[in-house]
PDB file of C-alpha atoms in Angstrom:
ATOM      1  CA  MET A   1      -0.122  -0.006   0.001  1.00 53.00           C
ATOM      2  CA  PRO A   2       1.566   3.448  -0.957  1.00 64.00           C
ATOM      3  CA  GLN A   3       2.643   5.538   1.931  1.00 69.00           C
ATOM      4  CA  THR A   4       0.560   8.458   0.369  1.00 78.00           C
ATOM      5  CA  PHE A   5      -2.693   6.393   0.396  1.00 76.00           C
ATOM      6  CA  SER A   6      -2.051   5.152   3.981  1.00 76.00           C
ATOM      7  CA  SER A   7      -1.416   8.939   5.094  1.00 79.00           C
ATOM      8  CA  ARG A   8      -4.616  10.052   3.398  1.00 80.00           C
ATOM      9  CA  ILE A   9      -6.617   7.273   5.340  1.00 77.00           C
ATOM     10  CA  SER A  10      -5.004   8.185   8.510  1.00 78.00           C
ATOM     11  CA  LEU A  11      -5.579  11.883   8.127  1.00 79.00           C
ATOM     12  CA  ALA A  12      -9.226  11.382   7.115  1.00 80.00           C
ATOM     13  CA  ALA A  13      -9.836   9.034  10.153  1.00 75.00           C
ATOM     14  CA  ALA A  14      -8.008  11.534  12.414  1.00 74.00           C
ATOM     15  CA  GLU A  15     -10.061  14.434  11.022  1.00 75.00           C
ATOM     16  CA  ILE A  16     -13.288  12.632  11.630  1.00 72.00           C
ATOM     17  CA  GLY A  17     -12.441  11.321  15.026  1.00 66.00           C
ATOM     18  CA  ALA A  18     -11.350  14.787  16.031  1.00 63.00           C
ATOM     19  CA  ARG A  19     -14.779  16.168  15.019  1.00 66.00           C
ATOM     20  CA  ASP A  20     -16.364  13.416  17.140  1.00 63.00           C
ATOM     21  CA  MET A  21     -14.182  13.422  20.078  1.00 61.00           C
ATOM     22  CA  PRO A  22     -10.907  14.977  20.549  1.00 58.00           C
ATOM     23  CA  THR A  23      -9.403  11.943  22.237  1.00 60.00           C
ATOM     24  CA  ALA A  24     -10.544   9.716  19.343  1.00 53.00           C
ATOM     25  CA  GLY A  25      -8.621  11.753  16.884  1.00 54.00           C
ATOM     26  CA  VAL A  26      -5.288  10.634  18.502  1.00 60.00           C
ATOM     27  CA  THR A  27      -6.489   7.132  18.268  1.00 58.00           C
ATOM     28  CA  TYR A  28      -7.305   7.213  14.758  1.00 54.00           C
ATOM     29  CA  SER A  29      -4.111   9.199  13.766  1.00 52.00           C
ATOM     30  CA  PHE A  30      -2.131   5.928  13.674  1.00 47.00           C
TER      31      PHE A  30
END
């Protein structure tokens, strides 16, 4: 899996998580 694709998924998940719960953003940022 390309690094760029992986980063995009991580950023998207982190953004969604941050909007839902600030703590969740950290969890999804992996």
